[in-house]
Structures are given as structure tokens and as C-alpha cells.
Tab-separated table of C-alpha atoms in Angstrom:
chain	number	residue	atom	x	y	z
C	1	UNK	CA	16.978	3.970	2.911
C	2	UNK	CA	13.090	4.402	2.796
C	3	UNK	CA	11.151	2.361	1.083
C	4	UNK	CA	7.456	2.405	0.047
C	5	UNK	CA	5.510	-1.118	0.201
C	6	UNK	CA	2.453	-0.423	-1.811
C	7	UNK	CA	-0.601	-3.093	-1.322
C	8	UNK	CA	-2.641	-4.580	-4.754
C	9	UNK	CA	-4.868	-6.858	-4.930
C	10	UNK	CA	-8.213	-7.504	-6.114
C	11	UNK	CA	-10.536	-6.141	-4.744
C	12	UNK	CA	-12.824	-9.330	-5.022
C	13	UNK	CA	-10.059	-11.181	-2.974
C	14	UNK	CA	-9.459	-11.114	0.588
C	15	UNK	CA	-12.097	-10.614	3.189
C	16	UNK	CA	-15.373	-9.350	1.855
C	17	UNK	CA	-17.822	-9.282	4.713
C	18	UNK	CA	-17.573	-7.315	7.777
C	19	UNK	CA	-16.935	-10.350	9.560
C	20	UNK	CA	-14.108	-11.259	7.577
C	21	UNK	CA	-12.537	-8.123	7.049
C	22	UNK	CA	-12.948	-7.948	11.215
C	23	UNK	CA	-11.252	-11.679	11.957
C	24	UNK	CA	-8.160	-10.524	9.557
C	25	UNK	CA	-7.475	-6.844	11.483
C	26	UNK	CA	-5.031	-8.510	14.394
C	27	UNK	CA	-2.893	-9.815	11.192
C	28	UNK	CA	-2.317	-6.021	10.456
C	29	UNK	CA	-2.404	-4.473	13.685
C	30	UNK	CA	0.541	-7.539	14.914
C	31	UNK	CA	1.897	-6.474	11.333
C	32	UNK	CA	2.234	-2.755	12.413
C	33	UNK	CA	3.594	-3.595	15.806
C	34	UNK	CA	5.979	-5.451	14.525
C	35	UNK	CA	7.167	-2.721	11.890
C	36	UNK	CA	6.855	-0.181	14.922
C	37	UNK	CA	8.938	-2.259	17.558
C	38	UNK	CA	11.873	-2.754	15.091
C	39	UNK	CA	11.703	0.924	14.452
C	40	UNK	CA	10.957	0.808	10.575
C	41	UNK	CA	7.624	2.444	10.660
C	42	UNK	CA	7.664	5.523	8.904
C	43	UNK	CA	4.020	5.998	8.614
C	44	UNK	CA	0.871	4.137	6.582
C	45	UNK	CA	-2.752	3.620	5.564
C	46	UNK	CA	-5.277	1.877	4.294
C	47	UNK	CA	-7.516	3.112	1.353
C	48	UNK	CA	-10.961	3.295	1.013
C	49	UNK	CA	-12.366	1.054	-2.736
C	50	UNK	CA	-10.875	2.345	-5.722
C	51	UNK	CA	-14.586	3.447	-6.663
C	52	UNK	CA	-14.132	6.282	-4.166
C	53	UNK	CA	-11.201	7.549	-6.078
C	54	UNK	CA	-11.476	10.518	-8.343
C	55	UNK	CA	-8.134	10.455	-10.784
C	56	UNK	CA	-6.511	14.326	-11.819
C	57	UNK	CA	-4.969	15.250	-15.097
C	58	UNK	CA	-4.274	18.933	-16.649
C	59	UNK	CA	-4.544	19.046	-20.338
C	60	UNK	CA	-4.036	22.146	-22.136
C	61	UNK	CA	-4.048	23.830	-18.441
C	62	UNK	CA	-7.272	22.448	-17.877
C	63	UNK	CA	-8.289	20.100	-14.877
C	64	UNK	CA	-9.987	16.538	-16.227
C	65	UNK	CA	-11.455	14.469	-13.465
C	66	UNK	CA	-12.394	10.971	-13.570
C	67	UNK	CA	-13.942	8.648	-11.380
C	68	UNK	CA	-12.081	5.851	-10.055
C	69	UNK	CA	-8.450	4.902	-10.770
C	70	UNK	CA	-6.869	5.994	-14.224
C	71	UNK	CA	-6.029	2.655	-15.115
C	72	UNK	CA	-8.393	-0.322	-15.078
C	73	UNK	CA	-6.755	-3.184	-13.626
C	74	UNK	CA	-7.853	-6.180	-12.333
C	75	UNK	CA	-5.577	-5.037	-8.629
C	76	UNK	CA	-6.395	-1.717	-6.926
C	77	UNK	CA	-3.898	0.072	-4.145
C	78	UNK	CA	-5.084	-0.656	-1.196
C	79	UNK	CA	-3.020	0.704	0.890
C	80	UNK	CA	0.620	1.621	2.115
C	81	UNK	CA	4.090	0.980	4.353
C	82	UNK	CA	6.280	3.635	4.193
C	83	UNK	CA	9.383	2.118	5.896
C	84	UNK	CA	13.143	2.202	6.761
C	85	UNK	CA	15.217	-0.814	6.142
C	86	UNK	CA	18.913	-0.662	5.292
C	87	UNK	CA	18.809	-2.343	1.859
C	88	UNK	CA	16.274	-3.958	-0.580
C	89	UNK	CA	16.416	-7.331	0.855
C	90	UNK	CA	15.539	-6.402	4.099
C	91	UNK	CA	12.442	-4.573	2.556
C	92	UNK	CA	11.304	-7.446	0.597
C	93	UNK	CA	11.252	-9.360	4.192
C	94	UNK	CA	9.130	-6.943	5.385
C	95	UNK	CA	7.016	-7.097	2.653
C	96	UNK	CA	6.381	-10.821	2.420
C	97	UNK	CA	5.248	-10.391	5.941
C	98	UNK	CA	2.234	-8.228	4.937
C	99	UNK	CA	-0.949	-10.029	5.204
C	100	UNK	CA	-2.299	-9.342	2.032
C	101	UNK	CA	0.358	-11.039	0.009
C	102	UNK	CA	-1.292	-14.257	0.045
C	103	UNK	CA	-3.945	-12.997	-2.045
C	104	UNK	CA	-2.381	-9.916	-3.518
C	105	UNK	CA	0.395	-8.277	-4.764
C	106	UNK	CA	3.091	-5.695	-2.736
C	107	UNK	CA	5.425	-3.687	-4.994
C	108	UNK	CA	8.271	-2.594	-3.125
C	109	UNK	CA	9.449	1.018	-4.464
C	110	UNK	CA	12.695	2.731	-3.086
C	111	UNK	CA	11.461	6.137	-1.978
C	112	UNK	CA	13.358	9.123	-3.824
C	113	UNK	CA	15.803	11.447	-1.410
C	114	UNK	CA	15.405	15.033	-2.316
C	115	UNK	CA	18.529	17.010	-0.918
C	116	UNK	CA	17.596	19.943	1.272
C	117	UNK	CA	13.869	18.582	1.719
């Protein structure tokens, strides 16, 4: 089964500088390897700030646009883990393991199988 681990946290927690943000980057990239040598990487990224985001809606068959994230919340996405694991407990291992969950929050979604897709 796939499974989507989706990355929140603040975005005032966690590294902040360039320096810190720099000295946490082999956490991910041993992260990934990991994921990738136990053949559960289905693909991934990181997000740029939530203020980079521009949120879509049609009303009345017309296109609103806003700036940022629809919801204000105090945790952004961040990012994303697409992965295989063979049942949910094996996906919430794998999502403990994710560096930001110290500091943040990882919602672990079951990805939806469309026949014929």
C-alpha cells in the first residue's frame, strides 16, 4: 500500500539560519537513503515557505487566488514522502524516523488506488 507522509511544522521551528538548515541536511539525505535502500521510496520534496504559495478556488466558474495557504495555521507543509510499506504500522515507523518530527508534526495519509490509473 502507498502511503503519503506529509511534513508540518512551524515554520518558526527547526533550523532558521543557513547554517542550521545546512548542519541538519545529512539527517534527510541518511533519511532518504534509508527509505531508498529498503525500497519504499516512491518519490518526495521539500517546499519552498508557505508565503510562496498562491491557494486556487472556482466560485461560480470563476478562478479566486490567494496568497499563501488557505488556512492559517500555526504548521505549514513542508514537504513530502510518498512511500510503500505493507501496512500502517510500518508507515508510522517510517514516519517517526523523519527528522522533523521532533519539532513538527507528520500526518501519515493512505494514498487512494484508482483502478485502471
Amino acid at each position: 500500500m502507498k502511503y503519503a507522509l506529509l511534513i508540518y511544522s512551524s515554520e518558526a521551528a527547526g533550523p532558521q539560519t543557513e547554517e542550521e538548515m545546512m548542519a541538519e541536511m545529512p539527517q534527510w539525505f541518511a533519511y532518504t537513503e534509508e527509505l531508498d535502500s529498503a525500497g519504499k521510496n516512491l518519490g518526495g520534496e521539500a517546499l519552498l515557505p508557505a508565503a510562496t504559495a498562491t491557494t486556487v478556488q472556482v466560485r461560480d466558474g470563476k478562478r479566486i487566488t490567494t496568497d499563501g495557504p488557505f488556512a492559517e495555521t500555526k504548521e505549514v507543509l513542508g514537504g513530502f514522502y510518498i512511500i510503500e510499506a505493507a501496512d500502517l504500522d510500518e508507515a508510522l515507523t517510517w514516519a517517526e524516523k523523519i527528522p522533523a518530527s521532533p519539532y513538527g508534526s507528520i500526518e501519515v495519509r493512505p494514498v487512494m488506488e484508482i483502478p485502471g490509473a
